Short mmCIF file of N, CA, C and O in Angstrom, two decimals:
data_model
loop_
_atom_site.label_atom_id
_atom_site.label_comp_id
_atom_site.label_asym_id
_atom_site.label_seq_id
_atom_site.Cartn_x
_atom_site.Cartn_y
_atom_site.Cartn_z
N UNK A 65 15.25 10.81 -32.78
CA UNK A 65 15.97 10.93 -31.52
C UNK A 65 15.04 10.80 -30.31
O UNK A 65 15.47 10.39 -29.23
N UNK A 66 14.14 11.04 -30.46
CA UNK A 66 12.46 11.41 -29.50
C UNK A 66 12.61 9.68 -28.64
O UNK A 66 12.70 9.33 -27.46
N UNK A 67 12.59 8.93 -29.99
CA UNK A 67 12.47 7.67 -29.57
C UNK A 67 13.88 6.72 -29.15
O UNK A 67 13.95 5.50 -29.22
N UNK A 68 14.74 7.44 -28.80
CA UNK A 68 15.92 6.58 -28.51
C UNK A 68 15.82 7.34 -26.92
O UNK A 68 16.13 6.61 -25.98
N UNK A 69 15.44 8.58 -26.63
CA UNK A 69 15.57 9.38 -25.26
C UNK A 69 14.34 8.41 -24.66
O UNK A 69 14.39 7.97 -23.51
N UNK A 70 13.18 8.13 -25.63
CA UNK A 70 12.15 7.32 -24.60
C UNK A 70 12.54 6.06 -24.03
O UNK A 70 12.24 5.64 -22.91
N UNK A 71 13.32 5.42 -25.02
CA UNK A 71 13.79 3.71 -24.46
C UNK A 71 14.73 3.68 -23.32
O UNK A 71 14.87 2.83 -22.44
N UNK A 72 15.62 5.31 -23.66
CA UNK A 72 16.43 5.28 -22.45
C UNK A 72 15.57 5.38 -21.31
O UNK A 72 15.79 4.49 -20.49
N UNK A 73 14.40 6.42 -20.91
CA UNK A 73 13.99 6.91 -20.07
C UNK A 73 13.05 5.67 -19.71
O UNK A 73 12.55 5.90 -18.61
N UNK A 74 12.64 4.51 -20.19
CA UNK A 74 12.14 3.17 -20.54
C UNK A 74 12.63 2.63 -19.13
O UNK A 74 12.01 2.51 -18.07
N UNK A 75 14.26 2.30 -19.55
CA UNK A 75 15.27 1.51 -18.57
C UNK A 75 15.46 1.68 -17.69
O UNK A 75 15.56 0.87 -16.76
N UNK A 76 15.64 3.42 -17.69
CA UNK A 76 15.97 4.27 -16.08
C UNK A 76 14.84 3.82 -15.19
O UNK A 76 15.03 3.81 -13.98
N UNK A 77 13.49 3.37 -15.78
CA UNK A 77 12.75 3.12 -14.98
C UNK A 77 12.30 1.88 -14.43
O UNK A 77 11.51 1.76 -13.49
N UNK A 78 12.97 0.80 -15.21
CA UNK A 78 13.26 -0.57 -15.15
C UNK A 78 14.16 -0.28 -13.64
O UNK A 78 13.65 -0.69 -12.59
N UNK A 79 15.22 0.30 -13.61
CA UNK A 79 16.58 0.84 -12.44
C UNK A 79 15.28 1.24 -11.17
O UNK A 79 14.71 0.53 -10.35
N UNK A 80 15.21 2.30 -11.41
CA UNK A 80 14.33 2.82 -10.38
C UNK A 80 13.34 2.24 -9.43
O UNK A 80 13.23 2.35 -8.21
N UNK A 81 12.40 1.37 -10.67
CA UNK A 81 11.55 0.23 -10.05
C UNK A 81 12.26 -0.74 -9.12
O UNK A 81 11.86 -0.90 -7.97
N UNK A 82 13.03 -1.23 -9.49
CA UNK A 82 14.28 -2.35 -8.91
C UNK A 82 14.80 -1.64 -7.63
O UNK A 82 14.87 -2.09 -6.49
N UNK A 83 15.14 -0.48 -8.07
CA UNK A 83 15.66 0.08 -6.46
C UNK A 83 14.84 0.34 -5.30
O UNK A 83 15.34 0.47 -4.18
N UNK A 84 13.40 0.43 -5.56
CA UNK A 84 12.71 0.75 -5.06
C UNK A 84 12.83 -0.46 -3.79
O UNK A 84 13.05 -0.27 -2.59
N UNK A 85 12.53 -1.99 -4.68
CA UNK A 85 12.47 -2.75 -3.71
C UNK A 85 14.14 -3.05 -2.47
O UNK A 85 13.97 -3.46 -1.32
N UNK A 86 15.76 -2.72 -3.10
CA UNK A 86 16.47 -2.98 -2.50
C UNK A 86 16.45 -1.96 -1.63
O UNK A 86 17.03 -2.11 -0.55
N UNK A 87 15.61 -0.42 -1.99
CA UNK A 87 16.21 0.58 -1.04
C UNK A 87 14.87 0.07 0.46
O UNK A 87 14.94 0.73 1.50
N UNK A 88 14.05 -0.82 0.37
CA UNK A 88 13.48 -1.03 1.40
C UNK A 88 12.79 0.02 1.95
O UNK A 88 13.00 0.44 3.09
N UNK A 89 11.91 0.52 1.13
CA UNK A 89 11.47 1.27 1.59
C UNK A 89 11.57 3.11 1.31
O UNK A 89 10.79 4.06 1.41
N UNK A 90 13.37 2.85 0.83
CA UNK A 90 13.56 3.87 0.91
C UNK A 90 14.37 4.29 2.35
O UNK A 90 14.28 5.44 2.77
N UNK A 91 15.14 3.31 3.03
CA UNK A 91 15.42 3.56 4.14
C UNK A 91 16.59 2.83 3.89
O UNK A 91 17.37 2.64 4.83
N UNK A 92 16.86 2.36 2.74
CA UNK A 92 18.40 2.44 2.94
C UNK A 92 19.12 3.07 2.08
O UNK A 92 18.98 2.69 0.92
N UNK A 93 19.97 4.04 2.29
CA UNK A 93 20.62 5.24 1.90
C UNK A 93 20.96 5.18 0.29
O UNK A 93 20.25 5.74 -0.54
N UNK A 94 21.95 4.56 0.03
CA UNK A 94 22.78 4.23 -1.27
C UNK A 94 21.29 3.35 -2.38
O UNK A 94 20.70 3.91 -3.31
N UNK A 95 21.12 2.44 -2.08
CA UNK A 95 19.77 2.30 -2.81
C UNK A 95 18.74 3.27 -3.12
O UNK A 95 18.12 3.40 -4.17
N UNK A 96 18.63 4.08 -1.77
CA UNK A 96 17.72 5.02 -2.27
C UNK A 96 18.05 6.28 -2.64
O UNK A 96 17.02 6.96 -2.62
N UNK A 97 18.93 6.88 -2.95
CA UNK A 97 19.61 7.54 -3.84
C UNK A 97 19.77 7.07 -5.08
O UNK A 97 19.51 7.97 -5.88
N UNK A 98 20.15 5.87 -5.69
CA UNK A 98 20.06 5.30 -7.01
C UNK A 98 18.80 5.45 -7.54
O UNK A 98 18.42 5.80 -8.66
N UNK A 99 18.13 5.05 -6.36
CA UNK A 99 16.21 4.95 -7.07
C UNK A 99 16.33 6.49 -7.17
O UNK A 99 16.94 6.99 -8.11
N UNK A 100 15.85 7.15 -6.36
CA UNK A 100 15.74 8.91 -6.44
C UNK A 100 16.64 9.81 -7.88
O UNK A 100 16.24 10.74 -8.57
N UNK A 101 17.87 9.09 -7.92
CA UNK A 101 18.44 9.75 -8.71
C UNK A 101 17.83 9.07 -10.05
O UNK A 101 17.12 9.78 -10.76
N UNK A 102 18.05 7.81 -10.41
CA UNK A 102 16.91 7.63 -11.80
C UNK A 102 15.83 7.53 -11.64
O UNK A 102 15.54 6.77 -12.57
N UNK A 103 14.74 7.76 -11.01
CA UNK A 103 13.86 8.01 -11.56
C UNK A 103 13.03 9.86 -11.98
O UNK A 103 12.08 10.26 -12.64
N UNK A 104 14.14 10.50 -11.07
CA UNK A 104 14.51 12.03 -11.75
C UNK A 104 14.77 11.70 -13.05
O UNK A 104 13.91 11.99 -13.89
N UNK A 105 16.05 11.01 -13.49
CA UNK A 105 16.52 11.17 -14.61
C UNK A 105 15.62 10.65 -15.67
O UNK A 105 15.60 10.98 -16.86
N UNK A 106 15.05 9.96 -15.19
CA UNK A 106 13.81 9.01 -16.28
C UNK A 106 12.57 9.94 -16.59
O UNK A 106 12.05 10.20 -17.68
N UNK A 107 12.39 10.20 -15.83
CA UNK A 107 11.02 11.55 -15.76
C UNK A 107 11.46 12.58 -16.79
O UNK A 107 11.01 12.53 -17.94
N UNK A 108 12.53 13.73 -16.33
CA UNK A 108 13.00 14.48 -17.71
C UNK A 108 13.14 13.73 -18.89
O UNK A 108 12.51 14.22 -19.83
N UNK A 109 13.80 12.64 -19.16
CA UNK A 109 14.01 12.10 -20.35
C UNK A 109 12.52 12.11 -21.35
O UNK A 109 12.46 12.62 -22.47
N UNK A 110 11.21 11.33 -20.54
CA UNK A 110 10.17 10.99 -20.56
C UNK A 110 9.47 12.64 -21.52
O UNK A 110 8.80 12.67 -22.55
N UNK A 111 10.01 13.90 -20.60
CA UNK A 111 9.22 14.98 -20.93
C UNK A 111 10.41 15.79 -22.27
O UNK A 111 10.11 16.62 -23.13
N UNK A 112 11.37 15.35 -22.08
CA UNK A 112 11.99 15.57 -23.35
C UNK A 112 10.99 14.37 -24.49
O UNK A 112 10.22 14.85 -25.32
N UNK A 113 11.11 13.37 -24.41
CA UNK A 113 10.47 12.70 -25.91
C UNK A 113 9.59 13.29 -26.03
O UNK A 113 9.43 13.57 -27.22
N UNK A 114 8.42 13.93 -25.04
CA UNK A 114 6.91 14.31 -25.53
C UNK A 114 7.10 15.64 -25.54
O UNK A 114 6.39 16.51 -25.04
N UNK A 115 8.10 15.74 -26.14
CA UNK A 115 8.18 17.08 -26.63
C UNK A 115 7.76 16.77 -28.32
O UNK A 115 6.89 17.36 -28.96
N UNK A 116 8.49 15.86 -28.71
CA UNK A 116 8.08 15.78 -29.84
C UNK A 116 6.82 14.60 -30.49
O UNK A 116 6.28 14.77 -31.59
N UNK A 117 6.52 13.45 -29.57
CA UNK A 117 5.89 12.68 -29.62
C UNK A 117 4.75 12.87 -28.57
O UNK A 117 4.77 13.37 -27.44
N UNK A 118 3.74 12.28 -29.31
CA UNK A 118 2.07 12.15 -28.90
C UNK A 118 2.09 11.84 -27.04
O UNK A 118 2.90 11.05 -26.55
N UNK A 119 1.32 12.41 -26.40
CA UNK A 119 1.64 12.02 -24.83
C UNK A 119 1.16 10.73 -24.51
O UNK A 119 1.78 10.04 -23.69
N UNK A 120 -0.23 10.18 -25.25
CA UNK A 120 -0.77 8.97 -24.84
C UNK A 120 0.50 7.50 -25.18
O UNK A 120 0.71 6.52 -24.47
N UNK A 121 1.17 7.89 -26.53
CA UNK A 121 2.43 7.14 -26.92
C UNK A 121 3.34 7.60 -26.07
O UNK A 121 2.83 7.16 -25.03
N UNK A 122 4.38 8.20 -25.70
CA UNK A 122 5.36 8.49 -25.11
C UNK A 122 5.07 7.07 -23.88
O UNK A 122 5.60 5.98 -23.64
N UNK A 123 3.77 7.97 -23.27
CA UNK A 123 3.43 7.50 -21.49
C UNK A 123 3.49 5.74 -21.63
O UNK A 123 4.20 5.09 -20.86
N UNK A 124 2.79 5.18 -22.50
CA UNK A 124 2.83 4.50 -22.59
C UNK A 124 3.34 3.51 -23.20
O UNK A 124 2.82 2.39 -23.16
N UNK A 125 4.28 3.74 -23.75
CA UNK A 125 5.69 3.28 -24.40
C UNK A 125 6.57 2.91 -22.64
O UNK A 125 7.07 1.85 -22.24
N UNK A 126 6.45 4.44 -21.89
CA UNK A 126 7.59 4.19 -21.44
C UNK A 126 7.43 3.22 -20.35
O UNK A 126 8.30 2.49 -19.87
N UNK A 127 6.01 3.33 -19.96
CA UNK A 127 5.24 2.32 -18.35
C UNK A 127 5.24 1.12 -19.45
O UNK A 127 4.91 0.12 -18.82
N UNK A 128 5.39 0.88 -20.39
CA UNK A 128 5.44 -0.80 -20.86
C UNK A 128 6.90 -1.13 -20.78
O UNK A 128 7.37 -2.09 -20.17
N UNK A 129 7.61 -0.18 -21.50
CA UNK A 129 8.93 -0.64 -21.10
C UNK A 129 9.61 -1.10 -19.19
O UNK A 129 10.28 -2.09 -18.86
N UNK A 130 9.14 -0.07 -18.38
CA UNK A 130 9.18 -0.14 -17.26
C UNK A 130 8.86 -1.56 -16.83
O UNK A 130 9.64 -2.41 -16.43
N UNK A 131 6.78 -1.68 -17.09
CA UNK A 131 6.58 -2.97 -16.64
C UNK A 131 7.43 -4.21 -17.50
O UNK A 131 8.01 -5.09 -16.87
N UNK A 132 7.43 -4.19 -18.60
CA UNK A 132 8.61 -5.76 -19.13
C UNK A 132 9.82 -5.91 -18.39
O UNK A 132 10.13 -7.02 -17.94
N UNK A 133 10.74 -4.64 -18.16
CA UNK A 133 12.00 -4.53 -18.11
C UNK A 133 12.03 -5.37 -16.30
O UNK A 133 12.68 -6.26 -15.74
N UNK A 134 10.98 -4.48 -15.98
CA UNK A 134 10.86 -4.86 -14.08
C UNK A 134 10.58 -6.70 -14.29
O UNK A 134 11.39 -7.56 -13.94
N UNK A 135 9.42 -6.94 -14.84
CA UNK A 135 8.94 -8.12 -14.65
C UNK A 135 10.16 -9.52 -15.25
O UNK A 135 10.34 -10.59 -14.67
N UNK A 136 10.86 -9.03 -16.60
CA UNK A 136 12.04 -9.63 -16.96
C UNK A 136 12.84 -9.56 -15.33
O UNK A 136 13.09 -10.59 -14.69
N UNK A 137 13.13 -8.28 -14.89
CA UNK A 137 14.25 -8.73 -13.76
C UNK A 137 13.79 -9.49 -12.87
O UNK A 137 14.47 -10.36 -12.32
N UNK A 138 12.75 -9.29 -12.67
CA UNK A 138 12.65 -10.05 -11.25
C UNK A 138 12.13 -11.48 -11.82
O UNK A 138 11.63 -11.84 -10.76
N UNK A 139 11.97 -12.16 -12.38
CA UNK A 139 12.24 -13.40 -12.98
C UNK A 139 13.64 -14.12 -13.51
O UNK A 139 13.72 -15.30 -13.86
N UNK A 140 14.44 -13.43 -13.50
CA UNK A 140 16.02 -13.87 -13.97
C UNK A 140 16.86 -13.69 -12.38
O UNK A 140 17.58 -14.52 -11.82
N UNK A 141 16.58 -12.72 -12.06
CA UNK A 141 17.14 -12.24 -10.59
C UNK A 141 16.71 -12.78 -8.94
O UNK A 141 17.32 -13.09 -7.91
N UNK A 142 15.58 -12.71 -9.28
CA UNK A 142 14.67 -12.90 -8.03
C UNK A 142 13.81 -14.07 -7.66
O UNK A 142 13.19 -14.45 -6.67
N UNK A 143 14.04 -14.47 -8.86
CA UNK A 143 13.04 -16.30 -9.01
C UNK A 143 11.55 -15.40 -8.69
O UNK A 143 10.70 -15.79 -7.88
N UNK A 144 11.51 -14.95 -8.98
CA UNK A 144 9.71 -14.27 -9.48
C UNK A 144 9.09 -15.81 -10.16
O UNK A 144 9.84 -16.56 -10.78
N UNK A 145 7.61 -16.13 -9.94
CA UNK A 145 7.39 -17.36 -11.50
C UNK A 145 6.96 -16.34 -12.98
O UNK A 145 6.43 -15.25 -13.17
N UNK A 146 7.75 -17.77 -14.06
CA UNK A 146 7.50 -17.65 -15.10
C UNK A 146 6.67 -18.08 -15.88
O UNK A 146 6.96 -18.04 -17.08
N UNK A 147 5.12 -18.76 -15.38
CA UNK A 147 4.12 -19.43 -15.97
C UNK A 147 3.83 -18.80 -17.14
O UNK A 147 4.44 -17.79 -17.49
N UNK A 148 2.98 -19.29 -17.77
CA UNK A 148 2.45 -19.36 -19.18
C UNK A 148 1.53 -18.07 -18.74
O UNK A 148 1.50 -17.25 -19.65
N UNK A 149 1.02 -17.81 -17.96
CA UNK A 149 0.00 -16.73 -17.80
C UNK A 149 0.26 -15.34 -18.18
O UNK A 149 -0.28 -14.45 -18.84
N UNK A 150 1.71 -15.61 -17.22
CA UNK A 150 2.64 -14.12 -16.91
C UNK A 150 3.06 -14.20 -18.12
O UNK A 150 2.18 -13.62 -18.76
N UNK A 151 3.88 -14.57 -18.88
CA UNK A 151 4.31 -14.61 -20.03
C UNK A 151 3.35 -14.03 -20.67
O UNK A 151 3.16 -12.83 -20.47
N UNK A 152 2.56 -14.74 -21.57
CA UNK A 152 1.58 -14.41 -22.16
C UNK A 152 1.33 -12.77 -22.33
O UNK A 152 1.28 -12.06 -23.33
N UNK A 153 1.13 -12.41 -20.49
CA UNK A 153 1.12 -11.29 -20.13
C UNK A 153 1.95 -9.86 -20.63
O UNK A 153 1.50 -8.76 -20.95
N UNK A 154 2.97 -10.23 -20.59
CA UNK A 154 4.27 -9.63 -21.05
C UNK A 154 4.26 -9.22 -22.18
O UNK A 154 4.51 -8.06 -22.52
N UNK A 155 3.89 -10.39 -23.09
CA UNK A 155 3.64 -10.25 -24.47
C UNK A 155 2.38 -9.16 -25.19
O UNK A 155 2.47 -8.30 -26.06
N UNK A 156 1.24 -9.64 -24.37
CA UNK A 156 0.72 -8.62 -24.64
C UNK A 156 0.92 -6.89 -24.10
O UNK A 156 0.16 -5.96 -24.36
N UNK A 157 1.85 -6.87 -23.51
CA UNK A 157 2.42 -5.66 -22.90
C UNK A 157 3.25 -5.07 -24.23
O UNK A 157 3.26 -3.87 -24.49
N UNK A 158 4.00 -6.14 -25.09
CA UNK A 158 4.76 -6.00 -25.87
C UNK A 158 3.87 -5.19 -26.90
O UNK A 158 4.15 -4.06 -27.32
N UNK A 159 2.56 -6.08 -27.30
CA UNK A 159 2.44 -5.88 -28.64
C UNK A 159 1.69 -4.76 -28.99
O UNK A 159 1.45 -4.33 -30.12
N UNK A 160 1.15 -4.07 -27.25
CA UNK A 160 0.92 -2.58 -27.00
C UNK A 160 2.14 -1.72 -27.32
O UNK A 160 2.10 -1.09 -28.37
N UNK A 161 3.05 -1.63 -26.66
CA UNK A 161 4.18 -1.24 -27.18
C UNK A 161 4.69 -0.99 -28.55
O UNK A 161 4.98 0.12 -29.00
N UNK A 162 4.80 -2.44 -29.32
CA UNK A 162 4.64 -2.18 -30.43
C UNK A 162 3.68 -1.19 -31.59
O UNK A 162 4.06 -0.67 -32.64
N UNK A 163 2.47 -1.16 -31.02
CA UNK A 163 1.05 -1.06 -31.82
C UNK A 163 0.69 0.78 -31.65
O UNK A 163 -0.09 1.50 -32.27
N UNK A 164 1.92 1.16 -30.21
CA UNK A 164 1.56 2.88 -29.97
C UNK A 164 2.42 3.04 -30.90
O UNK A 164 2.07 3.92 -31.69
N UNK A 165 3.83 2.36 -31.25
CA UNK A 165 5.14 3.14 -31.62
C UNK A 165 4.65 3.19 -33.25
O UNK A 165 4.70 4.28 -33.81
N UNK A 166 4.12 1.84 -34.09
CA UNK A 166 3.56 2.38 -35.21
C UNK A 166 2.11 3.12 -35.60
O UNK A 166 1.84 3.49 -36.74
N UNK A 167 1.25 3.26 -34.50
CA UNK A 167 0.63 4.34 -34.64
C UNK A 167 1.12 5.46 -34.61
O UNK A 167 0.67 6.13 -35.54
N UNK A 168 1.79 5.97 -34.02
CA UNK A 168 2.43 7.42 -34.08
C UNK A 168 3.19 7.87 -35.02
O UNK A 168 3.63 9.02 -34.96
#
């Protein structure tokens, strides 16, 4: 269960990140309430999994999920580029991800 509360708390922060940039700053109301409100909710989630899971895994499970989830949006959404570099990049973000969840 440890690890289904982390992927959630993963996404919330994918949300949060994203709001960050529509709330501008933080100065516009309804955006920045979405951001504020998940990334509260992402944080508890985060300290619920490491309740039962390793902190160096948790943390970093969940800032990889964060960075893919962000860098996926703003490339589908935002025309961000998708070069071979960044990619690449991603991937190896992945295979960290991967490499904490079966160490633990």
């Amino acid at each position: 269960m440890a690890w289904v509360i982390l992927v959630i708390a993963g996404l919330l922060e994918v949300v949060w990140a994203v709001g960050l940039k529509y709330s501008e700053g933080l100065t516009k109301l309804w955006p920045s309430v979405l951001t504020i409100s998940t990334l509260l909710l992402s944080f508890w989630l985060l300290g619920l999994a490491m309740r039962s899971l390793p902190i160096g895994t948790a943390y970093g499970v969940w800032v990889g999920i964060g960075a893919v989830g962000t860098v996926i949006y703003g490339v589908l959404f935002l025309a961000e580029p998708a070069g071979f570099i960044r990619i690449a990049s991603v991937c190896l973000i992945l295979a960290g991800i991967v490499g904490l969840k079966v160490s633990a």
